[in-house]
CSV table of C-alpha atoms in Angstrom, one decimal:
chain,number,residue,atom,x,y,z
A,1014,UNK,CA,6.5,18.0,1.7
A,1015,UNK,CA,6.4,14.4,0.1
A,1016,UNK,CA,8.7,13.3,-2.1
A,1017,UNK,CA,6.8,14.3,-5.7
A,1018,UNK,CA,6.2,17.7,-4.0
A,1019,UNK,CA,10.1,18.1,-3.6
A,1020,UNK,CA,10.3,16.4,-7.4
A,1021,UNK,CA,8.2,19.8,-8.5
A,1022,UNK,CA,9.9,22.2,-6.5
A,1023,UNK,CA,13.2,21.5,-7.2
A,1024,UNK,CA,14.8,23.4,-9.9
A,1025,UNK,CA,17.6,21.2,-12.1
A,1026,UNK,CA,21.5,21.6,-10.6
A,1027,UNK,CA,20.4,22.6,-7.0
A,1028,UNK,CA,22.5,20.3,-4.9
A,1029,UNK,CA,20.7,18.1,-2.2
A,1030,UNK,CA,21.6,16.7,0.8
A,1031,UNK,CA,21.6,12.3,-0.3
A,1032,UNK,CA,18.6,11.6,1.5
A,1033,UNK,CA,17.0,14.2,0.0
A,1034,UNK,CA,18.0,13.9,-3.5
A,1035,UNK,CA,17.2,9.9,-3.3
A,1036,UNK,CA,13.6,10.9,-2.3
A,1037,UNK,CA,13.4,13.7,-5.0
A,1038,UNK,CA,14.2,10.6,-7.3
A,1039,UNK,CA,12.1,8.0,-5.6
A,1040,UNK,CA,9.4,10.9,-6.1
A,1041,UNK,CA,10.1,11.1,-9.6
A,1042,UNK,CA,10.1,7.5,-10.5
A,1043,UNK,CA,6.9,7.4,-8.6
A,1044,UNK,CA,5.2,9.3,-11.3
A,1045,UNK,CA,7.0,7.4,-14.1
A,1046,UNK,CA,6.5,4.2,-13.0
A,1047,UNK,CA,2.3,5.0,-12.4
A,1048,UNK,CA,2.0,6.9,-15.6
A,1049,UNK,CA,3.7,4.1,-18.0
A,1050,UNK,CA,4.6,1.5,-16.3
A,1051,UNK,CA,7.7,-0.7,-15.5
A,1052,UNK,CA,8.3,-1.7,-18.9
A,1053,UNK,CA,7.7,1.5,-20.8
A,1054,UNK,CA,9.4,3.4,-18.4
A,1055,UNK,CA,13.4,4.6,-19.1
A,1056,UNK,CA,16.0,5.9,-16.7
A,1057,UNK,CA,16.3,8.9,-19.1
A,1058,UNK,CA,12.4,9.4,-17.9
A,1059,UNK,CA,13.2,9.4,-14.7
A,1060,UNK,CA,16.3,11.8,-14.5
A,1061,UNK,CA,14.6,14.3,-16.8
A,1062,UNK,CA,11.3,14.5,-14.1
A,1063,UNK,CA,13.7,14.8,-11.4
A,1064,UNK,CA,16.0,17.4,-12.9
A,1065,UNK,CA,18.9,15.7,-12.7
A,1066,UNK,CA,21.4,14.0,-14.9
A,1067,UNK,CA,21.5,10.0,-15.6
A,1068,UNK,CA,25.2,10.1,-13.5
A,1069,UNK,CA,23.3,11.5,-10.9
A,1070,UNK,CA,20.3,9.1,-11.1
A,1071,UNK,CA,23.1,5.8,-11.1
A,1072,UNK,CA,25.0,7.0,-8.1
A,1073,UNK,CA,21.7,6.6,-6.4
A,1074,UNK,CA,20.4,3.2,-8.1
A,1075,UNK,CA,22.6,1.4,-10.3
A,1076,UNK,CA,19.6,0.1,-12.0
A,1077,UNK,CA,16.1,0.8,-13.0
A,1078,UNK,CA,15.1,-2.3,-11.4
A,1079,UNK,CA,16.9,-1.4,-8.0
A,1080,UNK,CA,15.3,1.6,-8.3
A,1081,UNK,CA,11.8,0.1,-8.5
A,1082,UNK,CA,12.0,-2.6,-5.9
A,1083,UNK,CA,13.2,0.8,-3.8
A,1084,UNK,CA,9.9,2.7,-4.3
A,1085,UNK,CA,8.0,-1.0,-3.9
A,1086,UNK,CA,9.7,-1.6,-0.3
A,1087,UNK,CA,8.6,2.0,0.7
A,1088,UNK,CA,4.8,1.4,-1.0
A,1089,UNK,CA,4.2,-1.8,0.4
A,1090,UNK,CA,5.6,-0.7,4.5
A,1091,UNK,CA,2.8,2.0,3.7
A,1092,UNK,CA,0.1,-0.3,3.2
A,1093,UNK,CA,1.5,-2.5,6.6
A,1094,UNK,CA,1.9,0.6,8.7
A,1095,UNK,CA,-1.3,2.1,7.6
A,1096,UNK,CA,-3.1,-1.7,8.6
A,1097,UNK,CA,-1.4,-1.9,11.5
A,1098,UNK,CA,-2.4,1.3,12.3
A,1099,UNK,CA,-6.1,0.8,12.0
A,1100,UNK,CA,-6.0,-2.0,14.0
A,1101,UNK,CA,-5.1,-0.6,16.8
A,1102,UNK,CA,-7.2,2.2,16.8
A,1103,UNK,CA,-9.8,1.0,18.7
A,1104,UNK,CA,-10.6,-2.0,20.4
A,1105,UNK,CA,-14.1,-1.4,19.3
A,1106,UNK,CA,-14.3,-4.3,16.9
A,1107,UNK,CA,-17.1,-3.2,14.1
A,1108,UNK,CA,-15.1,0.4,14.5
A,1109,UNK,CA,-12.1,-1.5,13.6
A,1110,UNK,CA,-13.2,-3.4,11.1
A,1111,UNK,CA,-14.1,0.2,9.5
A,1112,UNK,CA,-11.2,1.5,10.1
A,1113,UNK,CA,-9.1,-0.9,8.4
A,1114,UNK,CA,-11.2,-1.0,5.8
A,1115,UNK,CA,-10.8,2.4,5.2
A,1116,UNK,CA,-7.1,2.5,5.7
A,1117,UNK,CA,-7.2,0.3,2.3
A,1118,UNK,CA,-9.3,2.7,0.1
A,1119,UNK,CA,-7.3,5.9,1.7
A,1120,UNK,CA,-4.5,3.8,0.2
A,1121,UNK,CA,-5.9,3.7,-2.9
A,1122,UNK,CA,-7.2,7.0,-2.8
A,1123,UNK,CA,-3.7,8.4,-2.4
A,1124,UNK,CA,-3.0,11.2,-5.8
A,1125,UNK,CA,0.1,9.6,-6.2
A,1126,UNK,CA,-1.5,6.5,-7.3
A,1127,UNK,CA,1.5,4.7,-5.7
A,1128,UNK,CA,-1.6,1.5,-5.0
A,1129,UNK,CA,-0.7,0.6,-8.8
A,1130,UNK,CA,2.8,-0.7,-7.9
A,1131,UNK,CA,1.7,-2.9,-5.2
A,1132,UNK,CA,-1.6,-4.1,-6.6
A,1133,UNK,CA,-1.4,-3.8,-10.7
A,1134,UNK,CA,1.9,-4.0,-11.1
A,1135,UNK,CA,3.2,-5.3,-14.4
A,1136,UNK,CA,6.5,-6.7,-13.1
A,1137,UNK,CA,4.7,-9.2,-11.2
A,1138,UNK,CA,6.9,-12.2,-13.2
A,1139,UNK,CA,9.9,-10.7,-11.7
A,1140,UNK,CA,10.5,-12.9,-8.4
A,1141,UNK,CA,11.7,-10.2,-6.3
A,1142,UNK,CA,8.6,-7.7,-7.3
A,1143,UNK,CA,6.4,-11.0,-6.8
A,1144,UNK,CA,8.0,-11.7,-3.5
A,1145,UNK,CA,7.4,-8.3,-2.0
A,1146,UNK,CA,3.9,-7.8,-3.3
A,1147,UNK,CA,3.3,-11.3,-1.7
A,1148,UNK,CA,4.6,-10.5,1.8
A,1149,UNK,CA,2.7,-7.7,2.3
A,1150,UNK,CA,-0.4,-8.9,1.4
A,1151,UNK,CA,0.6,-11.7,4.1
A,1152,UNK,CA,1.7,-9.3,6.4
A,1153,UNK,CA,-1.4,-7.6,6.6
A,1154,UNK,CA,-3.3,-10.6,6.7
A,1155,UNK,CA,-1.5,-11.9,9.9
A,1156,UNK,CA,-1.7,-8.7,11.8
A,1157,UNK,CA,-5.6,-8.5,11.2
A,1158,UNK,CA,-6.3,-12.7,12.0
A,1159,UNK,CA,-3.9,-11.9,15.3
A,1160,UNK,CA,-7.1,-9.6,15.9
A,1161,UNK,CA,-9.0,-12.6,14.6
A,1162,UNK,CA,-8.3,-15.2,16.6
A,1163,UNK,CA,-7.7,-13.2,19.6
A,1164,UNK,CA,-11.2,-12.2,19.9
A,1165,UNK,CA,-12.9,-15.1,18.7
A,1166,UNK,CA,-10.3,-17.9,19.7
A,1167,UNK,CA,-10.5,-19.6,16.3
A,1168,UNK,CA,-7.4,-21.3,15.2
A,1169,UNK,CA,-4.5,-19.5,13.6
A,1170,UNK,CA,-5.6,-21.0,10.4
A,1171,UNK,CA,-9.2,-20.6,10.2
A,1172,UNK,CA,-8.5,-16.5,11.7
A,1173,UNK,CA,-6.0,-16.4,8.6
A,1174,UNK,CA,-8.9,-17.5,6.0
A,1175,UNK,CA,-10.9,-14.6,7.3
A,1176,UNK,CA,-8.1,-12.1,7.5
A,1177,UNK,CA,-6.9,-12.9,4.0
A,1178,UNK,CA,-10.8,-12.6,3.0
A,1179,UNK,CA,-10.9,-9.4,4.8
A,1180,UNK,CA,-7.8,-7.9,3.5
A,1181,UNK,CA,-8.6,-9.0,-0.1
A,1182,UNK,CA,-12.0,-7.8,-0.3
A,1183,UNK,CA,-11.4,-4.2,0.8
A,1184,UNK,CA,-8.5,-3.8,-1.8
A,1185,UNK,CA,-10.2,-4.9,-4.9
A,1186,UNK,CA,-13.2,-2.8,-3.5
A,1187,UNK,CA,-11.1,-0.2,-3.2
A,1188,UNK,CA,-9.5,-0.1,-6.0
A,1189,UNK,CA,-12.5,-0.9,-8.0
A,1190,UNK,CA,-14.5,2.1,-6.3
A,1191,UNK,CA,-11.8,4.3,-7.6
A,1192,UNK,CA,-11.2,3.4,-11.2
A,1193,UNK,CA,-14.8,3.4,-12.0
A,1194,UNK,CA,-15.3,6.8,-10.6
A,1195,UNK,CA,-18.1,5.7,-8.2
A,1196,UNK,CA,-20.1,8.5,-7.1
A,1197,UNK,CA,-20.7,6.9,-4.0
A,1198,UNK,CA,-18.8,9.3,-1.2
A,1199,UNK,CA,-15.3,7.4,0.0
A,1200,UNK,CA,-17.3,7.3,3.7
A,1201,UNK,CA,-20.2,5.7,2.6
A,1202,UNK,CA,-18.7,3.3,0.1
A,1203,UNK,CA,-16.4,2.4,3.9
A,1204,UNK,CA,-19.3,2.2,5.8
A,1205,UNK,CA,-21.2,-0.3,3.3
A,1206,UNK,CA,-18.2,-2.9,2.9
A,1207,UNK,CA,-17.9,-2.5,7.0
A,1208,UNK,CA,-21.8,-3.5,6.9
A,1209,UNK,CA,-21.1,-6.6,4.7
A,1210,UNK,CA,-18.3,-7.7,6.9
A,1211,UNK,CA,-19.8,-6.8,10.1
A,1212,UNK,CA,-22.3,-9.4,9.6
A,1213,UNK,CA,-20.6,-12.6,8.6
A,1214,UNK,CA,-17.2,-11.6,11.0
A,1215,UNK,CA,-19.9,-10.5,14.5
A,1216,UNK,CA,-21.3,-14.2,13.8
A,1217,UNK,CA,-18.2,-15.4,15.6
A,1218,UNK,CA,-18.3,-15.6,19.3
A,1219,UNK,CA,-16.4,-13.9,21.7
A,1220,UNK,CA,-13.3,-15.5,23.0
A,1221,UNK,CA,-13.7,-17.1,26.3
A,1222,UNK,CA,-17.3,-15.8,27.4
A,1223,UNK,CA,-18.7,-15.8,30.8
A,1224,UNK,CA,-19.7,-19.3,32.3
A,1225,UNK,CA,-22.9,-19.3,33.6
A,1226,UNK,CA,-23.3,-20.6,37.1
């Protein structure tokens, strides 16, 4: 059961174990903080979708900004995990390239629309929202140019300009494929972007080929 599935089952005063009760919350703010944003969003919101009193709320997160940067940390080791994950899937590399690919829009895709704090936030002036949201953006550039330059043997830098190109071109894809309610099937709209890559990222040779006698 994830945490906005706990946030709805929950009746108000049933006592929770903490862990529990702080993903109930982080659940709650979840839907919040995607429906109105950081800004528009209260504490009072946040206790009253969770069923629980502000007291309650505060002993968890003394703040509503603590309690953001909380869900953001969890959002954002998502997205890496999920990256990480496709990578290593296979060491089929147009299959991977897929596959990481689609790791982005099944990120975006997810109903809890948690994509929005990590890529359209509107907290981004707040250094330690802007600091987060830039890390993992590195992060999962560095993972997919280790792949990069292992396979091709370009320099770290130049496998770093085609990771970040990589990782940044799936995600606005992705997150442009869902807010303008493309009828093109999530597989298919996967499979296209993994064609447009495919053919500039296969132009790179092999890493240490055969020597021919």
């Amino acid at each position: 059961m994830t945490a906005i599935e706990q946030t709805e089952a929950r009746p108000r005063g049933t006592r929770l174990p903490r862990r529990a009760r702080r993903n109930q919350l982080l659940g709650a703010a979840q839907e919040v903080f995607v429906a109105q944003g950081y800004h528009a969003a209260a504490m009072d919101d946040i206790a009253e979708r969770a069923g629980v009193s502000k007291p309650v709320l505060y002993q968890h997160f003394p703040g509503k900004l603590d309690l953001y940067l909380a869900l953001l940390d969890q959002h954002c080791e998502n997205l890496l995990h999920a990256v990480r994950t496709a990578l290593a899937s296979t060491s089929d590399n147009k299959q991977r390239v897929a596959a990481t690919m689609d790791a982005y829009f099944a990120y975006v895709e997810d109903e809890g629309g948690a994509f929005r704090l990590v890529f359209e936030s509107d907290l981004t002036n707040e250094p330690a929202v802007r600091e987060r949201v830039d890390r993992v953006s590195l992060e999962c550039a560095e993972a997919i140019s280790d792949v990069i330059a292992e396979d091709t043997g370009l320099s770290k830098d130049e496998a770093m300009l085609l990771a970040v190109g990589l990782g940044g071109v799936s995600q606005v894809v992705a997150r442009y494929w869902l807010s303008s309610e493309s009828t093109v099937p999530r597989g298919t709209a996967v499979q296209l972007l993994t064609s447009l890559a495919w053919r500039g990222i296969a132009g790179f040779p092999k890493n240490a080929p055969e020597q021919q006698g």
